[in-house]
CSV table of C-alpha atoms and ligand atoms in Angstrom, one decimal:
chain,number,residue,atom,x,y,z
A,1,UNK,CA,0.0,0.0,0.0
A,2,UNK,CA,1.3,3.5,-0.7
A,3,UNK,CA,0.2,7.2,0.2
A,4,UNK,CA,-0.4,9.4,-2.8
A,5,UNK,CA,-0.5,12.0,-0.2
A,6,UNK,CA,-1.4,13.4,3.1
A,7,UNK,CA,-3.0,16.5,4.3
A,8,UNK,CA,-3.2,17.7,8.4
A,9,UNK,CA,-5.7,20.3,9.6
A,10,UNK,CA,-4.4,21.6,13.2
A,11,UNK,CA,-2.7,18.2,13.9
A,12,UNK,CA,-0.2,19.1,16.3
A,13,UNK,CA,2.4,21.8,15.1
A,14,UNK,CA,0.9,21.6,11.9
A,15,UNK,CA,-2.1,24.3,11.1
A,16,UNK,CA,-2.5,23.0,7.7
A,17,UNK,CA,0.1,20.6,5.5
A,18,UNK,CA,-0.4,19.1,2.0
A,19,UNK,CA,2.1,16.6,0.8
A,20,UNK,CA,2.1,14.4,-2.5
A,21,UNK,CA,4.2,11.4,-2.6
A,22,UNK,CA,6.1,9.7,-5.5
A,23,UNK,CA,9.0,7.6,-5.5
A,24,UNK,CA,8.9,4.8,-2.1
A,25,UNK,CA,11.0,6.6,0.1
A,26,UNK,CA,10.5,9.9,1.1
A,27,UNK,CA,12.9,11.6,3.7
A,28,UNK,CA,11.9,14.4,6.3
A,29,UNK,CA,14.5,16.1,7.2
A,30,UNK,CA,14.9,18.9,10.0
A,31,UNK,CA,16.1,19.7,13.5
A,32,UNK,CA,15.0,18.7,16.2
A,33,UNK,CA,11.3,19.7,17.8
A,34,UNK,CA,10.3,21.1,14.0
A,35,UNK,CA,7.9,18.5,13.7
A,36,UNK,CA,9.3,15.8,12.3
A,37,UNK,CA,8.0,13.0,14.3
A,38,UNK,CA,4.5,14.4,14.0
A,39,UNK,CA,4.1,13.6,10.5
A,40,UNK,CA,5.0,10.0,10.9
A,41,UNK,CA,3.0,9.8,13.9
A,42,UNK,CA,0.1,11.6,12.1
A,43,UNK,CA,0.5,8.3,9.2
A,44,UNK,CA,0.9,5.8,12.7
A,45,UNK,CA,-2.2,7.4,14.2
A,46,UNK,CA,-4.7,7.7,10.5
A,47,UNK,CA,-3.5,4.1,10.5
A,48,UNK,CA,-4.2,2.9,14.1
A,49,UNK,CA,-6.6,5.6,15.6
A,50,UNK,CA,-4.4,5.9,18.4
A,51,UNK,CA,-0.8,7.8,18.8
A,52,UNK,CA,2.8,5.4,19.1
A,53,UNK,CA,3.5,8.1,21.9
A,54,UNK,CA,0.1,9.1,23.7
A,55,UNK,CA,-2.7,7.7,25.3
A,56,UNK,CA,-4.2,10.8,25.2
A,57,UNK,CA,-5.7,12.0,21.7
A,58,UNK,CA,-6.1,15.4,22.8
A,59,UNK,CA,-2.4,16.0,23.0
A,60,UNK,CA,-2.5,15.5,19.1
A,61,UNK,CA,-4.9,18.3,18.0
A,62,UNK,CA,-3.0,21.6,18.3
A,63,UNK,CA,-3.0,24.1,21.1
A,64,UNK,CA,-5.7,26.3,20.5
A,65,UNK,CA,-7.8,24.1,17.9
A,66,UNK,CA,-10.8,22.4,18.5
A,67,UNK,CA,-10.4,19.6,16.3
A,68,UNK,CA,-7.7,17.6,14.3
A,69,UNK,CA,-8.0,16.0,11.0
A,70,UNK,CA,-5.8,13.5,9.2
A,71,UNK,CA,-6.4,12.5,5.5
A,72,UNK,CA,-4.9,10.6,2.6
A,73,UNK,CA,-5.7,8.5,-0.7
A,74,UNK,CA,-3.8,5.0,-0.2
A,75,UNK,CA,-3.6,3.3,-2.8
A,76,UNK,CA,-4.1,-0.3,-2.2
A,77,UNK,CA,-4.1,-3.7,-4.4
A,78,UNK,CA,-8.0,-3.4,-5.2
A,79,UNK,CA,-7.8,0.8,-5.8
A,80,UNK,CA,-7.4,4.0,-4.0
A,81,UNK,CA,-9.2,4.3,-1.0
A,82,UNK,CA,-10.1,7.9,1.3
A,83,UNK,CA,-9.0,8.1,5.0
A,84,UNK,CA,-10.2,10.5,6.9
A,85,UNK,CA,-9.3,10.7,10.5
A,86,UNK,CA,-11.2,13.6,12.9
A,87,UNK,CA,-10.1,14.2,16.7
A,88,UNK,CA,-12.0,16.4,18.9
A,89,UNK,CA,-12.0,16.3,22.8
A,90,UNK,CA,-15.2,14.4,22.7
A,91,UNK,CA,-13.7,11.6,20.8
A,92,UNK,CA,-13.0,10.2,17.0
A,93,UNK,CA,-15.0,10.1,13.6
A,94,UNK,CA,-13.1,7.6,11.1
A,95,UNK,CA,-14.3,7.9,7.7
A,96,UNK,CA,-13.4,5.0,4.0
A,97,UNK,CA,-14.2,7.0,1.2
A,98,UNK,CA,-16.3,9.4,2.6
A,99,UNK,CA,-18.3,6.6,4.2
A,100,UNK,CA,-18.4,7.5,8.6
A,101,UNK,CA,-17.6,3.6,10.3
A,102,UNK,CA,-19.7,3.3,13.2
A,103,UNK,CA,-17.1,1.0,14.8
A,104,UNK,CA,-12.8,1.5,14.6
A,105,UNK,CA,-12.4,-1.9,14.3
A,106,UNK,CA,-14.4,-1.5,11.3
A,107,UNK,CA,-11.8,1.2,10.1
A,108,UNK,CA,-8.2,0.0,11.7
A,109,UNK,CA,-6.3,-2.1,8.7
A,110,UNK,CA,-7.4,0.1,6.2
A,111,UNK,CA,-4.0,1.2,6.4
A,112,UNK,CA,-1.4,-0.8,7.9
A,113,UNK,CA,1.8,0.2,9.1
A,114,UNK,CA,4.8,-0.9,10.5
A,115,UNK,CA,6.2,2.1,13.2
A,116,UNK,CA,10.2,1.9,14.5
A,117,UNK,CA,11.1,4.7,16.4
A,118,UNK,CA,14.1,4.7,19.4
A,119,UNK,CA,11.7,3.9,21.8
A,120,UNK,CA,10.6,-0.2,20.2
A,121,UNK,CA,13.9,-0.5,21.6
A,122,UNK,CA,11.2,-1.0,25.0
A,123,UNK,CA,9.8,-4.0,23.4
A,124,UNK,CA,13.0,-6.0,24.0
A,125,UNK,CA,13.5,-3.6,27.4
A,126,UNK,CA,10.9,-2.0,28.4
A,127,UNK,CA,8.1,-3.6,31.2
A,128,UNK,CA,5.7,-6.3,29.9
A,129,UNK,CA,2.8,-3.5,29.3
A,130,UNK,CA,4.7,-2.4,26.5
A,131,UNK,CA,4.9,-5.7,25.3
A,132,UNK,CA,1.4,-6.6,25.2
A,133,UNK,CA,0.3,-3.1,23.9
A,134,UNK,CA,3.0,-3.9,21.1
A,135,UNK,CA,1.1,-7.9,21.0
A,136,UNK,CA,-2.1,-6.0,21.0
A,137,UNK,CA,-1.4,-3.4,18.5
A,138,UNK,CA,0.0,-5.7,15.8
A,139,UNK,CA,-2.3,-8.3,16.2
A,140,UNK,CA,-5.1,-5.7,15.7
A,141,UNK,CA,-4.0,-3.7,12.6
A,142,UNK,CA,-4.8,-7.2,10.6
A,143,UNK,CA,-7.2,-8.9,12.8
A,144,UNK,CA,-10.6,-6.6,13.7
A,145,UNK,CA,-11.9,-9.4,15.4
A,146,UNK,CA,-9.0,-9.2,17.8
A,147,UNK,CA,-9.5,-6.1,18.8
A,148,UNK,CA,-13.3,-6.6,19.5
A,149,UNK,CA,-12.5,-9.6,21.8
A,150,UNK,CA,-10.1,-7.2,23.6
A,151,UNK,CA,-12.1,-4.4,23.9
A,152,UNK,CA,-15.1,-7.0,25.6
A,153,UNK,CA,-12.4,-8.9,27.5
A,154,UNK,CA,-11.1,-5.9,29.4
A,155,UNK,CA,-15.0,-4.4,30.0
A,156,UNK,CA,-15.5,-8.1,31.5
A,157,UNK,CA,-11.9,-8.0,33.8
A,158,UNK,CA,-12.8,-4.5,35.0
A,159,UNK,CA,-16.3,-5.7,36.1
A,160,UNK,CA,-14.9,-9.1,37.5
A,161,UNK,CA,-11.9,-6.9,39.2
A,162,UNK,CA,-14.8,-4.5,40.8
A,163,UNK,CA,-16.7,-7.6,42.0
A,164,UNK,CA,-13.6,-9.2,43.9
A,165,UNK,CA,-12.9,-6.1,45.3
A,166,UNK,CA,-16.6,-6.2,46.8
A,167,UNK,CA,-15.9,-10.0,47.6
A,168,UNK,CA,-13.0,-8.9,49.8
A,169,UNK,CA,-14.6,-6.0,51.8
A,170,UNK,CA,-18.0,-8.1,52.1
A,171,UNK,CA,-20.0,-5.4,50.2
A,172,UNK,CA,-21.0,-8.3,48.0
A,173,UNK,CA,-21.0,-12.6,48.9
A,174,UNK,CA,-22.2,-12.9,44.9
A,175,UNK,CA,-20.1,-16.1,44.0
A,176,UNK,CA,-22.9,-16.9,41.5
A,177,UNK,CA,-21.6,-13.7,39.9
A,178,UNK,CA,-18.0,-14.5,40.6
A,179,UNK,CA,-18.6,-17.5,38.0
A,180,UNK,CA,-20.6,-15.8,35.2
A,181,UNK,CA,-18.1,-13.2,35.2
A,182,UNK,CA,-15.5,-16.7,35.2
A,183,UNK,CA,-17.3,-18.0,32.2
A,184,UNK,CA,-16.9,-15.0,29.9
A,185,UNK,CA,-13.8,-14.1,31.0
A,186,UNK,CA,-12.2,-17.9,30.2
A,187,UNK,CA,-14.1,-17.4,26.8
A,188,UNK,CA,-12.9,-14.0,25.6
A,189,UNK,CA,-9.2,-14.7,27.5
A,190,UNK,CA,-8.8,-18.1,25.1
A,191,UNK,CA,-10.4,-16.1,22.0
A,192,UNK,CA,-7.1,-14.0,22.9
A,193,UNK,CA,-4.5,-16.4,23.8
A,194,UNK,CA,-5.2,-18.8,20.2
A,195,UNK,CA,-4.8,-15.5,18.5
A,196,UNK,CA,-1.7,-14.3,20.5
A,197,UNK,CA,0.1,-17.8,20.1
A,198,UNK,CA,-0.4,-18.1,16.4
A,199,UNK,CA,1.4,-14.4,16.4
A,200,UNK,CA,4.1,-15.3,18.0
A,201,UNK,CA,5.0,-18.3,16.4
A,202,UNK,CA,4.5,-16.4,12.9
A,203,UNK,CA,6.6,-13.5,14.3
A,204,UNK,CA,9.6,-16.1,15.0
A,205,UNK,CA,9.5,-17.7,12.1
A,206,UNK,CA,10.3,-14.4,10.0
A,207,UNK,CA,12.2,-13.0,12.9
A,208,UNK,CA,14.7,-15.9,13.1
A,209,UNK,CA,15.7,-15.7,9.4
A,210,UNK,CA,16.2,-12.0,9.0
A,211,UNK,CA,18.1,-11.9,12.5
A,212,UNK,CA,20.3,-14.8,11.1
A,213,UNK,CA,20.8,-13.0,8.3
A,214,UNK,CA,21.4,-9.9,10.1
A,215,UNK,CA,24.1,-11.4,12.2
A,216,UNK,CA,25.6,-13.2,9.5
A,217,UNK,CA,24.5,-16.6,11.3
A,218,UNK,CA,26.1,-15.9,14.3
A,219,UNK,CA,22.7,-15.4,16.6
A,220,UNK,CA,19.4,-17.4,16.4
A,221,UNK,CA,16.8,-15.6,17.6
A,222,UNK,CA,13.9,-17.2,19.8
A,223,UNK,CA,10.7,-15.9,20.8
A,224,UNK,CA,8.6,-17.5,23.7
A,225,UNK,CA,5.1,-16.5,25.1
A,226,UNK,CA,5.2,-15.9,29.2
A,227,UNK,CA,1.6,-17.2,30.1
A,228,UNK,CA,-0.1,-16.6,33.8
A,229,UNK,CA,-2.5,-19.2,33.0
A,230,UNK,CA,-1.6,-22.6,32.5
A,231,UNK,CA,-3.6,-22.5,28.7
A,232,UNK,CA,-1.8,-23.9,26.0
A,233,UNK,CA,-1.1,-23.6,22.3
A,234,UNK,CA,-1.9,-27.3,21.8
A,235,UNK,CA,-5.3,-27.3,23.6
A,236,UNK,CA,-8.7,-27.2,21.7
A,237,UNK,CA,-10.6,-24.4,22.7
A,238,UNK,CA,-13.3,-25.5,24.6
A,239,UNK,CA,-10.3,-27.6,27.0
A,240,UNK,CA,-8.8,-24.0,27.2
A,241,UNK,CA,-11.7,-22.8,28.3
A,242,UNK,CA,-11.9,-25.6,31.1
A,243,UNK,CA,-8.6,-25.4,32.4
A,244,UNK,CA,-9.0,-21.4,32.8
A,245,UNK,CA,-12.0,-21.7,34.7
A,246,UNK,CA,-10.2,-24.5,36.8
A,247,UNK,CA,-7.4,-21.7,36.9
A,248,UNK,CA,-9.8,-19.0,38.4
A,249,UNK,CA,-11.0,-21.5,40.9
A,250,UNK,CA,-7.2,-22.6,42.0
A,251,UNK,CA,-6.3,-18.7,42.4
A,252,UNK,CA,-10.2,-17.9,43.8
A,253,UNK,CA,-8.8,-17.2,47.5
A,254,UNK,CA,-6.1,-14.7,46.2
A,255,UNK,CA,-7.8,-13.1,43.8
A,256,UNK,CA,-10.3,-12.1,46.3
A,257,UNK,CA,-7.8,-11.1,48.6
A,258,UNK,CA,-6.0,-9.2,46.2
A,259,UNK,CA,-9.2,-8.3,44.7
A,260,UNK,CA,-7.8,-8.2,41.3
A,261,UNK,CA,-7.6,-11.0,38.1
A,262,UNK,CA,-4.4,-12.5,38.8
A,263,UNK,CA,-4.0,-14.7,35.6
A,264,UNK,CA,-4.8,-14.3,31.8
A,265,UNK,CA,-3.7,-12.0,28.6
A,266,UNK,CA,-3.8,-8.6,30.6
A,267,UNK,CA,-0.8,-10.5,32.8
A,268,UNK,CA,1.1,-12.1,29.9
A,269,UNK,CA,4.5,-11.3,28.3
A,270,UNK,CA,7.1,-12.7,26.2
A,271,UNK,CA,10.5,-13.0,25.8
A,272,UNK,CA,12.8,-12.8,23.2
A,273,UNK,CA,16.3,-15.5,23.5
A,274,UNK,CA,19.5,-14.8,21.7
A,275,UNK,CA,21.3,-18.3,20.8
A,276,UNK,CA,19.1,-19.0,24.1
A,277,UNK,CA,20.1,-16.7,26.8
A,278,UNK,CA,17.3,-13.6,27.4
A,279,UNK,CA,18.3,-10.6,25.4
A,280,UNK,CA,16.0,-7.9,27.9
A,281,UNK,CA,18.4,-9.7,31.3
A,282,UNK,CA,21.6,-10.7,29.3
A,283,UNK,CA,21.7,-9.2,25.9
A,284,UNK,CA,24.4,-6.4,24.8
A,285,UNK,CA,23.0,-2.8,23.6
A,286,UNK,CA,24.1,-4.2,20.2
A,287,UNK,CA,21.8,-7.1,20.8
A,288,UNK,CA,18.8,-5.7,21.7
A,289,UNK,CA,18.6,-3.5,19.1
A,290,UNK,CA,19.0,-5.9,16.4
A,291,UNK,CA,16.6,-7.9,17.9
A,292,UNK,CA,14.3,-4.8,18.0
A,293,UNK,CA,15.1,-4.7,14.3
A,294,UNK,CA,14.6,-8.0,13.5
A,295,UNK,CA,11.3,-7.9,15.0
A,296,UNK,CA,9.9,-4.7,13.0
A,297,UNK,CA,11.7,-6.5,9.8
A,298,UNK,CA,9.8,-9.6,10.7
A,299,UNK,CA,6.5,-7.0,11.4
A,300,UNK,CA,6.5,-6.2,7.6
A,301,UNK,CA,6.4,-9.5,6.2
A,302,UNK,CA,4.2,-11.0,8.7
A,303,UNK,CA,1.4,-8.2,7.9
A,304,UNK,CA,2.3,-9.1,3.8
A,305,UNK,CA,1.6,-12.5,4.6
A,306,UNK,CA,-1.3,-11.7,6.5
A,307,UNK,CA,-3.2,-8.7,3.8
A,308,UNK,CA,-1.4,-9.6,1.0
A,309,UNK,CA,0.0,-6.1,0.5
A,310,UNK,CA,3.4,-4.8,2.2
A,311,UNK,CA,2.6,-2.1,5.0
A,312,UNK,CA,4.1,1.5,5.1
A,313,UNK,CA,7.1,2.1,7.2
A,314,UNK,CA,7.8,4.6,9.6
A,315,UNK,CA,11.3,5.0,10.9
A,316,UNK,CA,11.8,7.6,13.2
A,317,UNK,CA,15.2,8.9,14.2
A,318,UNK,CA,16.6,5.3,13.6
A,319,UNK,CA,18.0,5.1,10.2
A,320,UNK,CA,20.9,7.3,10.9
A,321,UNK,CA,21.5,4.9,13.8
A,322,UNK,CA,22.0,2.1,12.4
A,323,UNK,CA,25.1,0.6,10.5
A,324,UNK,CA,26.3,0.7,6.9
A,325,UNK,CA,25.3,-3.5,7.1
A,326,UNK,CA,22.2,-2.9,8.6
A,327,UNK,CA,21.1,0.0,6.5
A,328,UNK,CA,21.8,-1.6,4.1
A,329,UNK,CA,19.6,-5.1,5.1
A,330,UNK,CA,16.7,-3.0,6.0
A,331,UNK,CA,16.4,-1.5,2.1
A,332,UNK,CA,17.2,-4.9,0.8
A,333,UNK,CA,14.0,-5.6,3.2
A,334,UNK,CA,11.7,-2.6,1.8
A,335,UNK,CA,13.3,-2.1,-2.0
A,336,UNK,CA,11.0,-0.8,-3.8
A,337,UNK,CA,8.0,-2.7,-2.5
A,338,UNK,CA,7.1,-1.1,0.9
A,339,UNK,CA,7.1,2.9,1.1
A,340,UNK,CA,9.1,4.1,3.6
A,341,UNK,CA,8.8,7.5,5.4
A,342,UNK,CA,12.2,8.4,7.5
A,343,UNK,CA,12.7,10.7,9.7
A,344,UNK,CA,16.1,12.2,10.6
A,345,UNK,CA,18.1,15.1,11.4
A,346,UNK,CA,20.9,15.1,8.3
A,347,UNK,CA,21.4,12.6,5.8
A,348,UNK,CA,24.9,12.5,6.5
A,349,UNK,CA,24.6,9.3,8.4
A,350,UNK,CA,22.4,7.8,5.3
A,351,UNK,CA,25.3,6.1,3.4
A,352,UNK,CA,23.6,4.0,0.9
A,353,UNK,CA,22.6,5.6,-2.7
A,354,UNK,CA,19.1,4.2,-3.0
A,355,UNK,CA,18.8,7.1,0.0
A,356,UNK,CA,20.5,9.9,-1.6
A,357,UNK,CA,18.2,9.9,-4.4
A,358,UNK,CA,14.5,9.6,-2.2
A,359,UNK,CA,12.5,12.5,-2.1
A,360,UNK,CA,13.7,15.3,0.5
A,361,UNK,CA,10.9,17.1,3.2
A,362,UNK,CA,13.0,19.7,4.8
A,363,UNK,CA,10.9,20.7,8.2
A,364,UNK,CA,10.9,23.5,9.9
A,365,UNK,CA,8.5,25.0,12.6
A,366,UNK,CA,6.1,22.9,11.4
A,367,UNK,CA,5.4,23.5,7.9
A,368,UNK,CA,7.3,22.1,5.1
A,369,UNK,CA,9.1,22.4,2.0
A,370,UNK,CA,9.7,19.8,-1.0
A,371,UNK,CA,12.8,19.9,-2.6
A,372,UNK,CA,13.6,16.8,-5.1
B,401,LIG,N1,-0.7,19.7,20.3
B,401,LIG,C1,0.3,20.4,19.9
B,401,LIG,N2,0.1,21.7,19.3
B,401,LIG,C2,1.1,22.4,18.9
B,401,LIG,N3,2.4,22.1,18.9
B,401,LIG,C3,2.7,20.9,19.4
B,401,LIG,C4,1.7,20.0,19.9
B,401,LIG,N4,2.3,18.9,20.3
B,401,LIG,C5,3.6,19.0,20.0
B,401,LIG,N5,3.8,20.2,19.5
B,401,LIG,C6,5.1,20.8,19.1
B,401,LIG,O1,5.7,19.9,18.1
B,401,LIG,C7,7.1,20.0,18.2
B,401,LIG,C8,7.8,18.6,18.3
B,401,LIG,O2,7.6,18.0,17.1
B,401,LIG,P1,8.3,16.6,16.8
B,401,LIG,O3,7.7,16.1,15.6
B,401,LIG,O4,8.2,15.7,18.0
B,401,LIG,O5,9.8,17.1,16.6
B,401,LIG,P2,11.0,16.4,15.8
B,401,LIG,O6,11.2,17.1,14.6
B,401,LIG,O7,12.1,16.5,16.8
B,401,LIG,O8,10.6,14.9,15.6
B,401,LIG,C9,7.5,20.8,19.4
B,401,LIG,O9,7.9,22.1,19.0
B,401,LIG,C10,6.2,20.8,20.2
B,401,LIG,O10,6.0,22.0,20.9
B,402,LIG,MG1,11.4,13.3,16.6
C-alpha cells in the first residue's frame, strides 16, 4: 500500500500541511522539535486511531484548535481508497471513502503500518505492558476481530476486578456472579491467547531468518510467550476454556484477597532469546537493538503474509542509527516494495545511494518544504 498523499488540519504543530508522494521513500529532514516525528505519527495514528507516543488523543490536536484531522488517498491492491481521521475532545469520527464507520475496528487495517522509532527499543526492554500493547497493536491492525475480543475482555476483567474487590470488603457474597463473570472471562481470554500464540510463532518464524541474516548466522533468535494461566497452544478451545475456569478457581482465595484478576492475557508477556540466553536480562546494547530490528523486519512480512499487500514504514530517528550492514539489510527488506517515510536530522549518516536519491521534506517549525 502506498500514500499518494497526506493532508493535516491543526494536527499538532501543523495548522494546515499538503504533501504528494512519488518515489517509495521519502525523507523528512529537520532539526529537532520542528515536527518531524509528528508527520510519521500523524501516518501511525490515520493508520491505528491511536498515537505510538500518547494515550491521550487530545495531545495530538494543536494548542488552540478544537479539532484535528488527518487524511490521505492510499492506494491499495483493489484501488485508492479515502481516509479520513477527525479528533476532537469528545472523541474520534473515522471515515473509508467518505463513508463514517460506526465502529474503529471497522476502520483500523485500512491502512497498515509498521512504526520503528528509538523507543521499540522497549519491546526488548521495556516492562511487559509495552509488550502486550505492542502484541495487542500488531495483532489488531490485521485482525478486527482481535480487537473486538479485547475491547469486551477488558469491559468483562474490570467488572470481575470491581466484584472481587466487593468480595474482599464483604460489600458483596455474589459467588454466582464471581462465576458468570468466570465463564466469559475464560471465553474472551482463550479467543485472545489462540490469536496471540499463532502471532508469535509467525513472528519467530520471520524474525529468526532476517536476524540470522542480520548477524551473518552468528545469533538465532527465539521468541517465547510468558503465560499466567496454564492454557496452552496445543489445547482445543473449549479444553482452554476448562482449564482457565479451573485456573480462576485454584487462584479464587487470592484473587479475592487481592481483589484483582491475577492470571490471563492482561498479565502475559514474552521473551525474546538470543542463541538462548534472554536478550532484555543478558543481551548487549548491540543485541537488543538488532533484535528490535529483527522484529519490526519480521512485522513487515508477517502483515504481507497476512493482507497480502506490504505495509508503510515509519522510521523515526533510527535510520541514521544504524550501521552501513544494517542500512543496508533493511532496504534490501523494503526495496522498492514497501514505502518508507524516514525521519532524521541530516542525511549525513544515510550512506547507501538508494537514499540519496529519495525524495527530501526539509521541516521547519512545522510547515514544510519539497525539494527533489
Ligand atoms: N498539540 C500540539 N500543538 C502544537 N504544537 C505541538 C503539539 N504537540 C507538540 N507540538 C510541538 O511539536 C514540536 C515537536 O515535534 P516533533 O515532531 O516531535 O519534533 P521532531 O522534529 O524533533 O521529531 C514541538 O515544538 C512541540 O512544541
Ligand atoms: Mg522526533
Amino acid at each position: 500500500m502506498f500514500l499518494k498523499n497526506l493532508s493535516l488540519t491543526n494536527y499538532r504543530n501543523y495548522k494546515s500541511l499538503s504533501l504528494s508522494f512519488d518515489g517509495p521513500i521519502q525523507l523528512f529532514i529537520g532539526n529537532n522539535a520542528q515536527g518531524k516525528t509528528n508527520v510519521l505519527e500523524s501516518i501511525y495514528v490515520l493508520a491505528l486511531a491511536k498515537s505510538h507516543r500518547t494515550p491521550r488523543d487530545k495531545e495530538l490536536i494543536a494548542w488552540e484548535a478544537d479539532y484535528a484531522a488527518i487524511r490521505s488517498d492510499v492506494l491499495r491492491r483493489y484501488g485508492s481508497v479515502r481516509l479520513e481521521l477527525q479528533l476532537t475532545a469528545k472523541g474520534k469520527r473515522a471515515k473509508i471513502n467518505g463513508m463514517e464507520q460506526q465502529k474503529l475496528s471497522a476502520y483500523v487495517g485500512a491502512l497498515n503500518v509498521v512504526m520503528f522509532a528509538p523507543e521499540d527499543l522497549s519491546i526488548v526492554k521495556g516492562a511487559p505492558a509495552q509488550r502486550r500493547r505492542f502484541i495487542d497493536m500488531e495483532i489488531g491492525q490485521v485482525s478486527p476481530t482481535y480487537l473486538y475480543y479485547l475491547s469486551n475482555y477488558n469491559k468483562v476483567l474490570q467488572q470481575r476486578n470491581q466484584l472481587l474487590k466487593d468480595l474482599a470488603m464483604k460489600k458483596s457474597h455474589s459467588l454466582e456472579m464471581l462465576a458468570i463473570w468466570n465463564t466469559q472471562l475464560a471465553d474472551l481470554a482463550v479467543k485472545l491467547l489462540k490469536k496471540r500464540f499463532e502471532f508469535i510463532r509467525k513472528l519467530e518464524t520471520w524474525a529468526r531468518e532476517i536476524h540470522t541474516g542480520i548477524t551473518d548466522g552468528r545469533e538465532t533468535l527465539s521468541l517465547h510467550y510468558e503465560n499466567s494461566s496454564p492454557v496452552t497452544e496445543e489445547l482445543a478451545a473449549e479444553q482452554a476454556v476448562d482449564v482457565m475456569l479451573a485456573a480462576y478457581e485454584e487462584v479464587r482465595d487470592r484473587e479475592i484477597m487481592r481483589g484483582s484478576t491475577l492470571i490471563g492475557p492482561h498479565r502475559d508477556d514474552f521473551s525474546l532469546k538470543v542463541n538462548g540466553m534472554d536478550v532484555q536480562t543478558y543481551g548487549s546494547q548491540g543485541q537488543q537493538r538488532t533484535s528490535a530490528l529483527s522484529i519490526k523486519l519480521a512485522e513487515i512480512e508477517l502483515i504481507k503474509e497476512e493482507v497480502g499487500e506490504y505495509p508503510v514504514l515509519l522510521l523515526d530517528d533510527v535510520l541514521s542509527e544504524l550501521d552501513e550492514h544494517r542500512q543496508t539489510l533493511l532496504l534490501e527488506t523494503i526495496q522498492d516494495r514497501v514505502q518508507t517515510f524516514v525521519s532524521t536530522t541530516g542525511v549525513e549518516g544515510l550512506k547507501h545511494q538508494v537514499l540519496q536519491q529519495a525524495s527530501r521534506f526539509y521541516v521547519k517549525e512545522g510547515s514544510i518544504s519539497g525539494e527533489r
